[in-house]
Tab-separated table of C-alpha atoms in Angstrom:
chain	number	residue	atom	x	y	z
X	1	MET	CA	-20.427	-60.067	35.088
X	2	LYS	CA	-22.563	-58.393	37.739
X	3	VAL	CA	-19.661	-56.075	38.631
X	4	SER	CA	-19.188	-55.140	34.968
X	5	ALA	CA	-22.870	-54.440	34.505
X	6	THR	CA	-22.863	-52.330	37.649
X	7	LYS	CA	-19.935	-50.262	36.328
X	8	MET	CA	-21.659	-49.737	32.963
X	9	ALA	CA	-24.824	-48.614	34.706
X	10	ALA	CA	-22.855	-46.196	36.862
X	11	SER	CA	-21.049	-44.877	33.790
X	12	GLY	CA	-24.335	-44.362	31.951
X	13	TRP	CA	-25.757	-42.578	34.974
X	14	CYS	CA	-22.713	-40.225	35.092
X	15	ILE	CA	-23.095	-39.307	31.430
X	16	CYS	CA	-26.805	-38.650	31.883
X	17	GLU	CA	-26.139	-36.492	34.915
X	18	PHE	CA	-23.454	-34.545	33.016
X	19	LEU	CA	-25.778	-33.931	30.052
X	20	ARG	CA	-28.569	-32.911	32.410
X	21	PHE	CA	-26.189	-30.478	34.123
X	22	MET	CA	-25.064	-28.974	30.789
X	23	PHE	CA	-28.673	-28.520	29.645
X	24	SER	CA	-29.474	-26.804	32.917
X	25	LEU	CA	-26.861	-24.163	32.079
X	26	ILE	CA	-28.425	-23.174	28.756
X	27	ILE	CA	-31.008	-20.747	30.146
X	28	PRO	CA	-28.568	-19.036	32.576
X	29	MET	CA	-26.008	-18.728	29.781
X	30	LEU	CA	-28.611	-17.163	27.498
X	31	PHE	CA	-29.385	-14.594	30.189
X	32	VAL	CA	-25.659	-13.894	30.699
X	33	THR	CA	-25.104	-13.550	26.950
X	34	ALA	CA	-28.077	-11.241	26.592
X	35	GLY	CA	-26.884	-9.173	29.538
X	36	LEU	CA	-23.340	-8.842	28.170
X	37	SER	CA	-24.713	-7.984	24.723
X	38	PHE	CA	-26.922	-5.305	26.252
X	39	ILE	CA	-23.967	-3.835	28.153
X	40	LEU	CA	-21.869	-3.856	24.968
X	41	VAL	CA	-24.609	-2.071	23.017
X	42	VAL	CA	-24.962	0.528	25.769
X	43	VAL	CA	-21.200	1.141	25.810
X	44	LEU	CA	-21.093	1.487	22.016
X	45	LEU	CA	-24.061	3.872	22.016
X	46	TYR	CA	-22.425	5.873	24.789
X	47	ILE	CA	-19.244	6.183	22.730
X	48	ARG	CA	-21.176	6.971	19.560
X	49	PHE	CA	-23.546	9.619	20.903
X	50	TRP	CA	-21.769	11.010	23.978
X	51	ILE	CA	-17.988	10.721	23.711
X	52	CYS	CA	-17.451	11.096	19.957
X	53	PRO	CA	-19.435	14.364	19.553
X	54	LYS	CA	-17.133	15.926	22.160
X	55	LYS	CA	-14.083	15.053	20.024
X	56	LYS	CA	-15.175	17.231	17.122
X	57	ILE	CA	-13.028	20.197	16.114
X	58	THR	CA	-14.368	23.562	17.274
X	59	GLN	CA	-14.919	25.751	14.223
X	60	SER	CA	-16.782	28.793	12.949
X	61	PRO	CA	-19.796	28.397	10.649
X	62	ARG	CA	-19.682	29.407	6.989
X	63	LYS	CA	-21.627	32.296	5.526
X	64	ASP	CA	-24.589	30.000	4.851
X	65	GLY	CA	-24.671	29.014	8.526
X	66	LYS	CA	-23.379	25.484	7.951
X	67	MET	CA	-20.221	24.165	9.559
X	68	PRO	CA	-17.295	23.502	7.184
X	69	PRO	CA	-16.675	19.762	6.888
X	70	VAL	CA	-13.637	18.219	8.556
X	71	VAL	CA	-11.905	15.695	6.306
X	72	ALA	CA	-9.391	13.333	7.912
X	73	PHE	CA	-6.788	11.256	6.092
X	74	PHE	CA	-5.497	8.228	7.976
X	75	HIS	CA	-1.863	7.946	6.886
X	76	PRO	CA	0.439	6.847	9.746
X	77	TYR	CA	3.545	7.151	7.529
X	78	CYS	CA	2.808	10.453	5.787
X	79	ASN	CA	6.455	11.537	6.027
X	80	ALA	CA	7.692	8.590	3.952
X	81	GLY	CA	8.739	9.152	0.369
X	82	GLY	CA	6.799	6.521	-1.558
X	83	GLY	CA	4.059	6.561	-4.155
X	84	GLY	CA	1.386	6.270	-1.480
X	85	GLU	CA	2.516	9.544	0.035
X	86	ARG	CA	2.376	11.224	-3.368
X	87	VAL	CA	-1.260	10.128	-3.633
X	88	LEU	CA	-1.934	11.614	-0.176
X	89	TRP	CA	-0.513	15.049	-0.932
X	90	CYS	CA	-2.068	15.260	-4.401
X	91	ALA	CA	-5.450	14.215	-2.975
X	92	ILE	CA	-5.275	16.922	-0.309
X	93	ARG	CA	-4.246	19.538	-2.852
X	94	ALA	CA	-7.101	18.491	-5.162
X	95	MET	CA	-9.657	18.814	-2.342
X	96	GLN	CA	-8.311	22.222	-1.355
X	97	LYS	CA	-8.681	23.395	-4.952
X	98	ARG	CA	-12.265	22.135	-5.202
X	99	TYR	CA	-13.516	22.915	-1.675
X	100	GLU	CA	-11.935	26.055	-0.288
X	101	ASP	CA	-13.664	26.018	3.096
X	102	ILE	CA	-12.909	22.453	4.210
X	103	ILE	CA	-10.676	21.637	7.170
X	104	ILE	CA	-8.195	18.841	6.530
X	105	ILE	CA	-6.438	16.853	9.208
X	106	ILE	CA	-3.894	14.050	8.855
X	107	TYR	CA	-3.525	11.249	11.374
X	108	THR	CA	0.170	10.376	11.398
X	109	GLY	CA	2.641	8.529	13.570
X	110	ASP	CA	5.647	10.579	12.450
X	111	GLN	CA	6.363	12.030	15.886
X	112	ASP	CA	10.008	12.600	14.988
X	113	ALA	CA	9.071	15.423	12.605
X	114	THR	CA	7.250	18.728	13.015
X	115	ASP	CA	4.319	19.884	10.911
X	116	GLN	CA	6.543	22.108	8.805
X	117	GLU	CA	9.202	19.434	8.353
X	118	ILE	CA	6.569	17.053	6.973
X	119	LEU	CA	5.260	19.686	4.544
X	120	ASP	CA	8.810	20.614	3.504
X	121	GLY	CA	9.505	16.929	2.882
X	122	ALA	CA	6.474	16.674	0.611
X	123	TYR	CA	7.707	19.630	-1.409
X	124	ARG	CA	11.291	18.373	-1.551
X	125	ARG	CA	10.375	14.841	-2.612
X	126	PHE	CA	7.303	15.397	-4.762
X	127	ASN	CA	7.380	19.070	-5.699
X	128	ILE	CA	3.931	19.475	-4.059
X	129	LYS	CA	2.931	22.547	-2.078
X	130	LEU	CA	-0.506	22.702	-0.449
X	131	LEU	CA	-2.801	25.672	-1.001
X	132	GLN	CA	-3.982	25.937	2.622
X	133	PRO	CA	-2.697	24.806	6.029
X	134	VAL	CA	-3.539	21.331	7.294
X	135	GLN	CA	-3.657	20.024	10.860
X	136	PHE	CA	-1.588	17.038	11.969
X	137	ILE	CA	-2.755	14.731	14.728
X	138	PHE	CA	0.201	12.722	15.957
X	139	LEU	CA	-0.467	9.150	17.049
X	140	GLU	CA	1.649	7.443	19.694
X	141	LYS	CA	0.790	3.809	18.956
X	142	ARG	CA	2.026	3.471	15.367
X	143	TYR	CA	4.270	0.606	16.481
X	144	LEU	CA	1.100	-1.513	16.621
X	145	VAL	CA	1.005	-1.687	12.808
X	146	GLU	CA	4.703	-2.487	12.392
X	147	ALA	CA	5.218	-5.898	10.787
X	148	LYS	CA	8.168	-6.701	13.068
X	149	LEU	CA	5.769	-6.860	16.021
X	150	TYR	CA	4.052	-9.871	14.473
X	151	PRO	CA	6.546	-12.479	13.203
X	152	TYR	CA	3.604	-14.864	12.785
X	153	PHE	CA	0.009	-14.106	11.751
X	154	THR	CA	1.323	-10.795	10.475
X	155	LEU	CA	-1.783	-9.818	8.493
X	156	LEU	CA	-4.083	-10.417	11.443
X	157	GLY	CA	-1.723	-8.738	13.914
X	158	GLN	CA	-1.304	-5.603	11.816
X	159	SER	CA	-5.031	-5.413	11.124
X	160	LEU	CA	-5.964	-5.661	14.799
X	161	GLY	CA	-3.166	-3.208	15.571
X	162	SER	CA	-4.673	-0.774	13.070
X	163	VAL	CA	-7.974	-0.950	14.973
X	164	LEU	CA	-6.224	0.122	18.172
X	165	LEU	CA	-4.328	2.843	16.300
X	166	GLY	CA	-7.604	3.946	14.714
X	167	TRP	CA	-9.208	4.055	18.169
X	168	GLU	CA	-6.449	6.403	19.331
X	169	ALA	CA	-7.103	8.589	16.295
X	170	LEU	CA	-10.866	8.571	16.879
X	171	MET	CA	-10.458	9.553	20.530
X	172	LYS	CA	-8.257	12.507	19.552
X	173	CYS	CA	-10.492	13.895	16.833
X	174	VAL	CA	-13.736	12.803	15.180
X	175	PRO	CA	-13.978	14.115	11.593
X	176	ASP	CA	-17.017	14.385	9.347
X	177	ILE	CA	-15.346	12.486	6.533
X	178	PHE	CA	-12.719	9.794	7.112
X	179	ILE	CA	-10.463	8.566	4.295
X	180	ASP	CA	-8.048	5.693	4.809
X	181	SER	CA	-5.294	6.419	2.303
X	182	MET	CA	-2.863	3.707	3.375
X	183	GLY	CA	-4.740	0.423	3.306
X	184	TYR	CA	-5.927	-0.041	6.905
X	185	ALA	CA	-9.436	-1.228	6.044
X	186	TYR	CA	-10.198	-2.359	9.599
X	187	THR	CA	-10.410	1.293	10.649
X	188	LEU	CA	-13.390	1.889	8.344
X	189	PRO	CA	-16.174	0.336	10.484
X	190	LEU	CA	-14.645	1.955	13.570
X	191	PHE	CA	-15.069	5.472	12.173
X	192	LYS	CA	-18.354	4.729	10.417
X	193	TYR	CA	-20.297	3.055	13.209
X	194	LEU	CA	-18.678	4.549	16.322
X	195	GLY	CA	-17.563	7.899	14.927
X	196	GLY	CA	-20.643	8.422	12.775
X	197	CYS	CA	-18.422	9.516	9.881
X	198	GLN	CA	-18.786	9.099	6.161
X	199	VAL	CA	-15.909	6.806	5.244
X	200	GLY	CA	-13.869	6.235	2.127
X	201	CYS	CA	-10.618	4.608	1.174
X	202	TYR	CA	-7.938	4.616	-1.466
X	203	VAL	CA	-6.654	1.076	-1.942
X	204	HIS	CA	-3.087	0.843	-3.185
X	205	TYR	CA	-2.813	-2.869	-2.591
X	206	PRO	CA	-5.364	-5.265	-1.066
X	207	THR	CA	-4.221	-6.572	2.320
X	208	ILE	CA	-4.987	-10.043	0.996
X	209	SER	CA	-5.678	-11.054	-2.583
X	210	THR	CA	-6.764	-14.100	-4.529
X	211	ASP	CA	-3.193	-14.283	-5.832
X	212	MET	CA	-1.920	-14.651	-2.265
X	213	LEU	CA	-4.368	-17.498	-1.735
X	214	SER	CA	-3.039	-19.131	-4.898
X	215	VAL	CA	0.561	-18.822	-3.708
X	216	VAL	CA	-0.250	-20.684	-0.485
X	217	ARG	CA	-2.485	-23.209	-2.253
X	218	ASP	CA	0.237	-23.986	-4.810
X	219	ARG	CA	2.890	-23.989	-2.037
X	220	ASN	CA	5.141	-21.464	-3.749
X	221	PRO	CA	7.820	-19.868	-1.536
X	222	ARG	CA	7.603	-16.058	-1.517
X	223	PHE	CA	8.610	-13.227	0.815
X	224	ASN	CA	5.222	-13.682	2.530
X	225	ASN	CA	5.163	-17.491	2.342
X	226	ALA	CA	8.206	-18.886	4.144
X	227	ALA	CA	9.899	-22.009	2.833
X	228	PHE	CA	9.242	-23.997	6.026
X	229	ILE	CA	5.506	-23.461	5.406
X	230	SER	CA	5.465	-23.990	1.636
X	231	THR	CA	7.315	-27.302	1.987
X	232	ASN	CA	4.960	-28.624	4.676
X	233	PRO	CA	1.489	-29.775	3.478
X	234	THR	CA	-0.082	-29.502	6.943
X	235	LEU	CA	1.205	-25.998	7.619
X	236	SER	CA	0.225	-24.916	4.091
X	237	ASN	CA	-3.349	-26.143	4.607
X	238	LEU	CA	-3.594	-24.434	7.986
X	239	LYS	CA	-2.296	-21.182	6.490
X	240	LEU	CA	-4.774	-21.515	3.636
X	241	VAL	CA	-7.666	-21.792	6.132
X	242	TYR	CA	-6.307	-18.751	7.995
X	243	TYR	CA	-6.092	-16.801	4.708
X	244	TYR	CA	-9.649	-17.722	3.717
X	245	ILE	CA	-11.011	-16.582	7.095
X	246	PHE	CA	-8.989	-13.378	6.906
X	247	ALA	CA	-10.163	-12.734	3.324
X	248	TRP	CA	-13.788	-13.056	4.490
X	249	MET	CA	-13.179	-10.621	7.353
X	250	TYR	CA	-11.340	-8.216	5.023
X	251	GLY	CA	-14.281	-8.241	2.636
X	252	LEU	CA	-16.663	-7.579	5.503
X	253	VAL	CA	-14.873	-4.483	6.833
X	254	GLY	CA	-14.029	-3.124	3.387
X	255	SER	CA	-17.582	-3.349	2.117
X	256	CYS	CA	-18.776	-0.795	4.688
X	257	SER	CA	-16.896	1.977	2.860
X	258	ASP	CA	-19.111	4.619	1.256
X	259	VAL	CA	-16.545	5.419	-1.455
X	260	ILE	CA	-13.884	2.987	-2.644
X	261	MET	CA	-11.028	4.115	-4.873
X	262	VAL	CA	-8.523	1.679	-6.357
X	263	ASN	CA	-5.350	2.491	-8.210
X	264	SER	CA	-5.341	0.021	-11.095
X	265	THR	CA	-7.163	-2.669	-13.035
X	266	TRP	CA	-5.317	-5.340	-11.063
X	267	THR	CA	-6.421	-3.897	-7.705
X	268	LEU	CA	-9.964	-3.387	-9.014
X	269	ASN	CA	-10.327	-7.064	-9.921
X	270	HIS	CA	-9.228	-8.207	-6.466
X	271	ILE	CA	-11.301	-5.662	-4.521
X	272	LEU	CA	-14.431	-6.512	-6.515
X	273	ALA	CA	-13.859	-10.196	-5.763
X	274	LEU	CA	-13.362	-9.609	-2.032
X	275	TRP	CA	-15.501	-6.573	-1.143
X	276	LYS	CA	-18.313	-7.072	-3.678
X	277	ALA	CA	-19.153	-3.357	-3.814
X	278	GLY	CA	-18.933	-2.558	-7.518
X	279	ASP	CA	-21.452	0.291	-7.324
X	280	ARG	CA	-19.130	2.253	-4.997
X	281	THR	CA	-15.781	1.369	-6.530
X	282	HIS	CA	-13.836	3.717	-8.800
X	283	VAL	CA	-10.513	3.316	-10.598
X	284	VAL	CA	-8.416	6.377	-9.768
X	285	CYS	CA	-4.925	5.916	-11.164
X	286	PRO	CA	-2.303	7.464	-8.873
X	287	PRO	CA	-0.805	10.835	-9.799
X	288	CYS	CA	2.541	10.731	-11.496
X	289	ASP	CA	4.501	13.932	-11.942
X	290	VAL	CA	4.867	13.184	-15.633
X	291	GLN	CA	5.186	16.808	-16.749
X	292	THR	CA	8.235	17.376	-14.576
X	293	PHE	CA	9.892	14.316	-16.071
X	294	LEU	CA	8.721	15.149	-19.589
X	295	ASP	CA	10.740	18.353	-19.283
X	296	ILE	CA	13.910	16.239	-19.307
X	297	PRO	CA	15.415	16.489	-22.816
X	298	LEU	CA	15.142	13.268	-24.800
X	299	GLU	CA	18.521	12.806	-26.478
X	300	ASP	CA	20.246	10.193	-28.573
X	301	ASP	CA	22.381	7.989	-26.306
X	302	SER	CA	24.757	6.751	-29.018
X	303	LYS	CA	27.677	8.718	-27.551
X	304	LYS	CA	27.290	7.359	-24.024
X	305	THR	CA	30.402	5.677	-22.652
X	306	GLU	CA	28.541	4.382	-19.599
X	307	HIS	CA	24.977	3.127	-19.258
X	308	SER	CA	23.091	3.299	-15.966
X	309	ILE	CA	20.162	1.165	-14.857
X	310	VAL	CA	17.996	3.020	-12.336
X	311	SER	CA	15.509	1.462	-9.910
X	312	ILE	CA	12.979	3.616	-8.004
X	313	GLY	CA	11.106	2.215	-5.020
X	314	GLN	CA	11.056	2.104	-1.237
X	315	PHE	CA	13.326	-0.504	0.306
X	316	ARG	CA	10.526	-2.851	1.283
X	317	PRO	CA	10.711	-6.654	0.958
X	318	GLU	CA	8.045	-6.883	-1.747
X	319	LYS	CA	10.052	-4.599	-4.046
X	320	ASP	CA	12.523	-7.499	-4.428
X	321	HIS	CA	15.718	-5.483	-4.801
X	322	SER	CA	17.711	-8.687	-4.391
X	323	LEU	CA	16.294	-9.887	-7.713
X	324	GLN	CA	17.627	-6.727	-9.345
X	325	ILE	CA	21.119	-7.327	-7.967
X	326	LYS	CA	21.134	-11.020	-8.924
X	327	ALA	CA	19.865	-10.278	-12.435
X	328	PHE	CA	22.475	-7.538	-12.812
X	329	TYR	CA	25.167	-10.021	-11.762
X	330	GLN	CA	23.966	-12.489	-14.407
X	331	PHE	CA	23.932	-9.751	-17.024
X	332	LEU	CA	27.540	-8.830	-16.236
X	333	GLN	CA	28.549	-12.426	-16.932
X	334	MET	CA	27.386	-12.152	-20.524
X	335	LYS	CA	30.047	-11.388	-23.088
X	336	SER	CA	28.111	-8.571	-24.728
X	337	ALA	CA	27.830	-6.880	-21.349
X	338	GLN	CA	31.511	-6.065	-21.461
X	339	GLN	CA	31.159	-3.790	-24.503
X	340	SER	CA	30.510	-0.704	-22.366
X	341	ALA	CA	30.496	0.188	-18.671
X	342	VAL	CA	27.175	-0.399	-16.901
X	343	LYS	CA	26.128	0.462	-13.359
X	344	LEU	CA	23.008	-0.215	-11.292
X	345	ILE	CA	21.590	2.623	-9.152
X	346	LEU	CA	19.017	1.747	-6.491
X	347	ILE	CA	16.999	4.804	-5.437
X	348	GLY	CA	14.474	4.585	-2.623
X	349	GLY	CA	13.242	5.670	0.772
X	350	CYS	CA	13.836	4.043	4.150
X	351	ARG	CA	10.870	4.310	6.515
X	352	ASN	CA	12.394	2.726	9.600
X	353	ALA	CA	15.169	0.567	11.061
X	354	ASP	CA	13.842	-2.518	9.250
X	355	ASP	CA	14.304	-0.819	5.884
X	356	GLU	CA	17.798	0.339	6.850
X	357	GLU	CA	18.709	-3.221	7.842
X	358	ARG	CA	17.357	-4.421	4.497
X	359	VAL	CA	19.657	-1.999	2.672
X	360	SER	CA	22.609	-3.318	4.677
X	361	ARG	CA	21.770	-6.866	3.587
X	362	LEU	CA	21.498	-5.756	-0.033
X	363	LYS	CA	24.926	-4.135	0.162
X	364	GLU	CA	26.303	-7.359	1.621
X	365	LEU	CA	24.744	-9.284	-1.283
X	366	CYS	CA	26.551	-6.967	-3.704
X	367	LYS	CA	29.847	-7.786	-1.998
X	368	ILE	CA	29.176	-11.532	-2.110
X	369	LEU	CA	28.395	-11.412	-5.838
X	370	GLY	CA	31.346	-9.121	-6.520
X	371	VAL	CA	29.271	-6.290	-8.011
X	372	ALA	CA	29.641	-3.733	-5.197
X	373	GLU	CA	31.727	-1.413	-7.391
X	374	ASN	CA	28.983	-1.390	-10.031
X	375	VAL	CA	26.018	-0.806	-7.685
X	376	GLU	CA	25.116	2.488	-5.997
X	377	PHE	CA	22.507	3.093	-3.280
X	378	LYS	CA	20.733	6.460	-3.124
X	379	ILE	CA	18.539	6.707	-0.024
X	380	ASN	CA	15.962	9.432	0.720
X	381	ILE	CA	17.401	11.714	-1.947
X	382	SER	CA	15.865	14.992	-3.095
X	383	PHE	CA	13.515	15.296	-6.053
X	384	GLU	CA	16.110	17.198	-8.062
X	385	GLU	CA	18.711	14.477	-7.526
X	386	LEU	CA	16.152	11.861	-8.569
X	387	LYS	CA	15.540	13.748	-11.829
X	388	LYS	CA	19.267	13.955	-12.467
X	389	HIS	CA	19.724	10.190	-12.189
X	390	LEU	CA	16.720	9.485	-14.405
X	391	ALA	CA	17.938	11.975	-17.016
X	392	GLU	CA	21.237	10.097	-17.229
X	393	ALA	CA	19.756	6.586	-17.137
X	394	THR	CA	19.340	4.242	-20.084
X	395	ILE	CA	17.095	1.666	-18.394
X	396	GLY	CA	14.448	2.014	-15.688
X	397	LEU	CA	14.188	-1.167	-13.608
X	398	HIS	CA	11.255	-2.598	-11.626
X	399	THR	CA	11.011	-6.091	-10.095
X	400	MET	CA	8.016	-6.245	-7.739
X	401	TRP	CA	5.708	-9.192	-8.354
X	402	ASN	CA	2.084	-8.081	-8.706
X	403	GLU	CA	2.865	-4.418	-8.147
X	404	HIS	CA	-0.527	-2.824	-7.583
X	405	PHE	CA	0.266	0.029	-9.953
X	406	GLY	CA	3.834	1.239	-10.342
X	407	ILE	CA	4.348	4.996	-10.067
X	408	GLY	CA	8.090	4.479	-10.383
X	409	VAL	CA	7.493	2.670	-13.678
X	410	VAL	CA	5.532	5.628	-15.068
X	411	GLU	CA	8.165	8.108	-13.882
X	412	CYS	CA	10.912	6.128	-15.574
X	413	MET	CA	8.961	6.074	-18.833
X	414	ALA	CA	8.178	9.801	-18.636
X	415	ALA	CA	11.833	10.576	-17.945
X	416	GLY	CA	12.838	8.871	-21.171
X	417	THR	CA	14.344	5.597	-19.949
X	418	VAL	CA	13.618	2.242	-21.537
X	419	ILE	CA	11.484	0.559	-18.877
X	420	LEU	CA	12.049	-3.043	-17.813
X	421	ALA	CA	9.260	-4.047	-15.386
X	422	HIS	CA	7.847	-7.186	-13.817
X	423	ASN	CA	5.468	-9.136	-16.009
X	424	SER	CA	2.530	-8.925	-13.595
X	425	GLY	CA	0.116	-6.552	-11.852
X	426	GLY	CA	-0.245	-2.911	-12.858
X	427	PRO	CA	2.827	-2.706	-15.121
X	428	LYS	CA	1.523	-5.607	-17.203
X	429	LEU	CA	-2.168	-4.601	-17.294
X	430	ASP	CA	-2.089	-0.791	-17.307
X	431	ILE	CA	1.329	0.712	-17.951
X	432	VAL	CA	3.813	-1.190	-20.143
X	433	VAL	CA	1.242	-1.870	-22.821
X	434	PRO	CA	1.396	-1.100	-26.558
X	435	HIS	CA	0.619	2.494	-27.491
X	436	ASP	CA	-0.714	3.003	-31.010
X	437	GLY	CA	0.421	-0.538	-31.747
X	438	VAL	CA	4.054	0.133	-30.798
X	439	GLU	CA	5.883	-1.302	-27.782
X	440	THR	CA	6.555	0.979	-24.813
X	441	GLY	CA	8.985	-1.172	-22.835
X	442	PHE	CA	9.951	-4.660	-21.709
X	443	LEU	CA	8.645	-7.158	-19.146
X	444	ALA	CA	10.422	-9.989	-17.305
X	445	ASP	CA	9.851	-12.255	-14.306
X	446	SER	CA	13.090	-14.085	-13.387
X	447	GLU	CA	16.824	-13.478	-12.961
X	448	GLU	CA	17.511	-14.968	-16.384
X	449	SER	CA	14.751	-13.087	-18.231
X	450	TYR	CA	15.760	-9.788	-16.614
X	451	ALA	CA	19.418	-10.314	-17.531
X	452	ASP	CA	18.441	-11.222	-21.107
X	453	ALA	CA	16.165	-8.180	-21.365
X	454	VAL	CA	18.910	-5.806	-20.148
X	455	ASN	CA	21.267	-7.322	-22.691
X	456	THR	CA	18.632	-6.971	-25.425
X	457	ILE	CA	17.957	-3.319	-24.601
X	458	LEU	CA	21.635	-2.368	-24.595
X	459	SER	CA	22.153	-4.309	-27.819
X	460	LEU	CA	19.474	-2.301	-29.643
X	461	SER	CA	20.541	0.496	-31.902
X	462	PRO	CA	20.341	3.984	-30.345
X	463	GLU	CA	17.662	4.805	-32.930
X	464	LYS	CA	15.470	1.868	-31.871
X	465	ARG	CA	15.871	2.715	-28.192
X	466	LEU	CA	14.909	6.324	-28.950
X	467	GLU	CA	11.761	5.148	-30.739
X	468	ILE	CA	10.686	3.075	-27.713
X	469	ARG	CA	11.449	5.943	-25.338
X	470	LYS	CA	9.404	8.427	-27.387
X	471	ASN	CA	6.441	6.078	-27.579
X	472	ALA	CA	6.583	5.388	-23.837
X	473	ARG	CA	6.546	9.112	-23.136
X	474	GLN	CA	3.482	9.639	-25.273
X	475	SER	CA	1.637	6.857	-23.446
X	476	VAL	CA	1.977	8.198	-19.887
X	477	SER	CA	-0.111	11.370	-20.193
X	478	ARG	CA	-3.085	9.381	-18.837
X	479	PHE	CA	-1.298	9.213	-15.474
X	480	SER	CA	-0.791	12.947	-14.942
X	481	ASP	CA	-1.630	14.941	-11.796
X	482	GLN	CA	-4.505	16.580	-13.653
X	483	GLU	CA	-6.088	13.247	-14.580
X	484	PHE	CA	-5.787	12.080	-10.967
X	485	GLU	CA	-7.390	15.247	-9.591
X	486	THR	CA	-10.352	14.932	-11.955
X	487	SER	CA	-10.936	11.258	-11.110
X	488	PHE	CA	-10.406	11.729	-7.354
X	489	ILE	CA	-12.804	14.682	-7.045
X	490	SER	CA	-15.396	12.825	-9.124
X	491	ALA	CA	-15.226	9.896	-6.680
X	492	VAL	CA	-15.364	11.902	-3.417
X	493	GLU	CA	-18.120	14.214	-4.714
X	494	LEU	CA	-20.592	11.846	-3.065
X	495	PHE	CA	-19.421	12.954	0.387
X	496	PHE	CA	-20.274	16.574	-0.301
X	497	ASN	CA	-23.454	16.029	-2.337
X	498	THR	CA	-25.066	14.300	0.638
X	499	ARG	CA	-24.175	16.965	3.196
């Protein structure tokens, strides 16, 4: 008993000594923390007031003696052919129309193209020609925002990667006004607090949304919620905690933006919930080249011997092209589908090797389902070829769940196709909605409902289809280039009123 008591006393003494030692470290640690914090502040101030001013563009003053503002757009994939790039070029053109003396630069990672090749691509794909020259600043570290670099914790990896890419951009040129036009919100505090810039953003799609939290919470398998996670309660709960922390961080960095532009009602609701900056948030619907498509003659399709279903969208995983192919396969199994020839045409852009691999897998899926002869892939085609396919199409197809807006949906409607879009996001809330009390298209959300909708559309009389097509055309004028320019300039006016 004496031995046991002696051991307990020794144990108690060891614990007391350990606690006493830990407490003795508190004051030294406070001094170390204060010292490191002071060094960090000094470094940040040095960058802010010494290095960054030297990275400004050398320019001549205006007639009033003031320096023309330098406006930078952060768009690492400006040479891609998606709706986000159309927003970029239309925004630049709108600013050049309104402010003739501004200098515009574009941060891009498209090192495989020259300045002129990028501008020619914008004209070829979108029929957009800028009024004045722009300067391109080519970034070498774009790979840091590639999803393939982060098989796990992708959102966090890409966001931190965007900070490093933004740092490269900041060290190459410090603008007066910085606009993130591609959704890299973590670059905003970098340019605002270190670069001393006014900052704004155009949000196409929130990096994380309350819907994404719901998907993980409800353990639904999606392209961004793998089956091995959704079927495991522990992993699902851990991912949910990760998402909540990331959502808080996303709200923190986004809320520092001076001007926030969102592309739809759906995006607005999520950004207001996460960023809580309603006084600085504007809905600016993306520009759709509706007039060009409205020029396509709207004709009766009763004499068609073959109907085509056209899909427009980059070959990204969230576009869910596999759903289109599977739904088309189910449609072909229906008896009424055999009444006339029908083909599916998938039109889109490939940004990189991942997208090209995705197209290869889609082609393989067509072979497995036995529909390869009825499905065509049109990759990185010209604007004129796009118009040709839309002019000949009967149905415009869209399958992305919670599409933030849906420029391709608007273009299909303006071109005179009967639109069949996903029953969620922008198409549901803003686009495929009744116009003057008459339907403008169809919505679906599964292989079966898409197949049924295609069958329904092709079973309608040519007269009824023509009525829907006409009404859809009349409804899309609110998404024109002119409407976008007016809304965009109204939002960014704040930058120039405070200069």
